[in-house]
């Protein structure tokens, strides 16, 4: 099993803009698999590529039904009912809502 170090709050890489993935190839598939292994070892429910020092638009998550991979996500504003408390890997001890 391969895992990657998780960057934490204060690491400048977390403030850098990530780049879009133009081609899903073997390297991206291997990165996603390694990120899943890292997330499971942490343990956690989600992990973005920049949290492991890779400036690509990719994240993995597992809400209990097996791991999922999201490539080039786009974010929208959540509704008030969509807000939940979540622990954040890169900010140990901090909880968002």
CSV table of C-alpha atoms in Angstrom, one decimal:
chain,number,residue,atom,x,y,z
A,1,UNK,CA,0.0,0.0,0.0
A,2,UNK,CA,1.3,3.4,-1.0
A,3,UNK,CA,0.3,6.6,0.9
A,4,UNK,CA,1.2,10.2,0.5
A,5,UNK,CA,1.9,12.8,3.2
A,6,UNK,CA,-1.1,15.0,3.8
A,7,UNK,CA,-0.4,18.8,3.7
A,8,UNK,CA,-1.8,20.7,6.6
A,9,UNK,CA,-3.0,24.3,7.2
A,10,UNK,CA,-0.2,26.8,6.6
A,11,UNK,CA,1.4,24.8,3.8
A,12,UNK,CA,1.6,27.3,0.8
A,13,UNK,CA,0.7,24.6,-1.7
A,14,UNK,CA,-2.9,24.6,-0.3
A,15,UNK,CA,-3.3,28.2,-1.5
A,16,UNK,CA,-2.1,27.6,-5.1
A,17,UNK,CA,-4.6,27.3,-7.9
A,18,UNK,CA,-5.0,23.8,-9.2
A,19,UNK,CA,-5.0,22.9,-12.9
A,20,UNK,CA,-7.6,21.1,-14.9
A,21,UNK,CA,-7.0,17.5,-15.9
A,22,UNK,CA,-7.1,17.3,-19.7
A,23,UNK,CA,-6.4,13.6,-20.2
A,24,UNK,CA,-7.4,10.7,-17.8
A,25,UNK,CA,-4.5,8.3,-18.3
A,26,UNK,CA,-2.6,5.7,-16.3
A,27,UNK,CA,-0.9,8.3,-14.2
A,28,UNK,CA,-4.1,9.9,-13.1
A,29,UNK,CA,-5.6,6.5,-12.4
A,30,UNK,CA,-2.6,5.6,-10.3
A,31,UNK,CA,-2.8,9.0,-8.5
A,32,UNK,CA,-6.5,8.4,-7.7
A,33,UNK,CA,-5.7,4.9,-6.3
A,34,UNK,CA,-2.9,6.2,-4.1
A,35,UNK,CA,-5.1,9.0,-2.9
A,36,UNK,CA,-7.8,6.5,-1.9
A,37,UNK,CA,-5.2,4.5,0.0
A,38,UNK,CA,-4.0,7.7,1.7
A,39,UNK,CA,-7.5,8.7,2.6
A,40,UNK,CA,-8.3,5.3,4.1
A,41,UNK,CA,-5.1,5.2,6.1
A,42,UNK,CA,-5.6,8.7,7.5
A,43,UNK,CA,-8.6,7.7,8.1
A,44,UNK,CA,-10.9,10.1,6.4
A,45,UNK,CA,-13.9,10.5,4.0
A,46,UNK,CA,-12.4,12.7,1.4
A,47,UNK,CA,-9.1,14.0,0.0
A,48,UNK,CA,-8.2,16.5,-2.7
A,49,UNK,CA,-5.1,16.2,-4.8
A,50,UNK,CA,-3.6,19.5,-3.6
A,51,UNK,CA,-3.8,18.1,0.0
A,52,UNK,CA,-1.1,15.6,-1.1
A,53,UNK,CA,0.9,18.2,-3.0
A,54,UNK,CA,-0.5,17.6,-6.5
A,55,UNK,CA,-1.9,20.7,-8.2
A,56,UNK,CA,-4.6,19.0,-10.2
A,57,UNK,CA,-8.4,19.3,-10.0
A,58,UNK,CA,-9.1,15.9,-8.5
A,59,UNK,CA,-10.6,14.5,-5.3
A,60,UNK,CA,-11.6,11.2,-3.9
A,61,UNK,CA,-14.2,10.4,-1.3
A,62,UNK,CA,-16.1,7.6,0.4
A,63,UNK,CA,-19.4,8.1,2.0
A,64,UNK,CA,-19.7,4.5,3.1
A,65,UNK,CA,-20.6,2.9,-0.3
A,66,UNK,CA,-17.0,2.5,-1.6
A,67,UNK,CA,-14.5,5.1,-3.0
A,68,UNK,CA,-15.4,7.6,-5.7
A,69,UNK,CA,-13.2,9.8,-7.8
A,70,UNK,CA,-14.2,13.2,-9.1
A,71,UNK,CA,-12.2,14.9,-11.9
A,72,UNK,CA,-12.4,18.6,-12.6
A,73,UNK,CA,-15.1,19.4,-10.1
A,74,UNK,CA,-17.0,22.7,-10.2
A,75,UNK,CA,-18.3,24.2,-7.0
A,76,UNK,CA,-21.5,26.0,-6.4
A,77,UNK,CA,-22.8,27.7,-3.3
A,78,UNK,CA,-24.5,25.3,-1.0
A,79,UNK,CA,-28.0,25.9,0.4
A,80,UNK,CA,-28.3,26.5,4.1
A,81,UNK,CA,-29.9,23.0,4.5
A,82,UNK,CA,-26.8,21.6,2.7
A,83,UNK,CA,-24.4,22.8,5.3
A,84,UNK,CA,-23.0,20.2,7.7
A,85,UNK,CA,-20.1,20.0,10.2
A,86,UNK,CA,-17.0,18.5,8.6
A,87,UNK,CA,-13.6,17.8,9.9
A,88,UNK,CA,-10.9,19.0,7.6
A,89,UNK,CA,-7.6,17.1,7.1
A,90,UNK,CA,-5.5,20.2,6.4
A,91,UNK,CA,-6.7,21.9,9.5
A,92,UNK,CA,-6.2,19.4,12.4
A,93,UNK,CA,-8.5,20.3,15.3
A,94,UNK,CA,-10.7,22.7,13.2
A,95,UNK,CA,-14.2,21.8,12.2
A,96,UNK,CA,-16.2,23.7,9.5
A,97,UNK,CA,-19.9,23.8,8.9
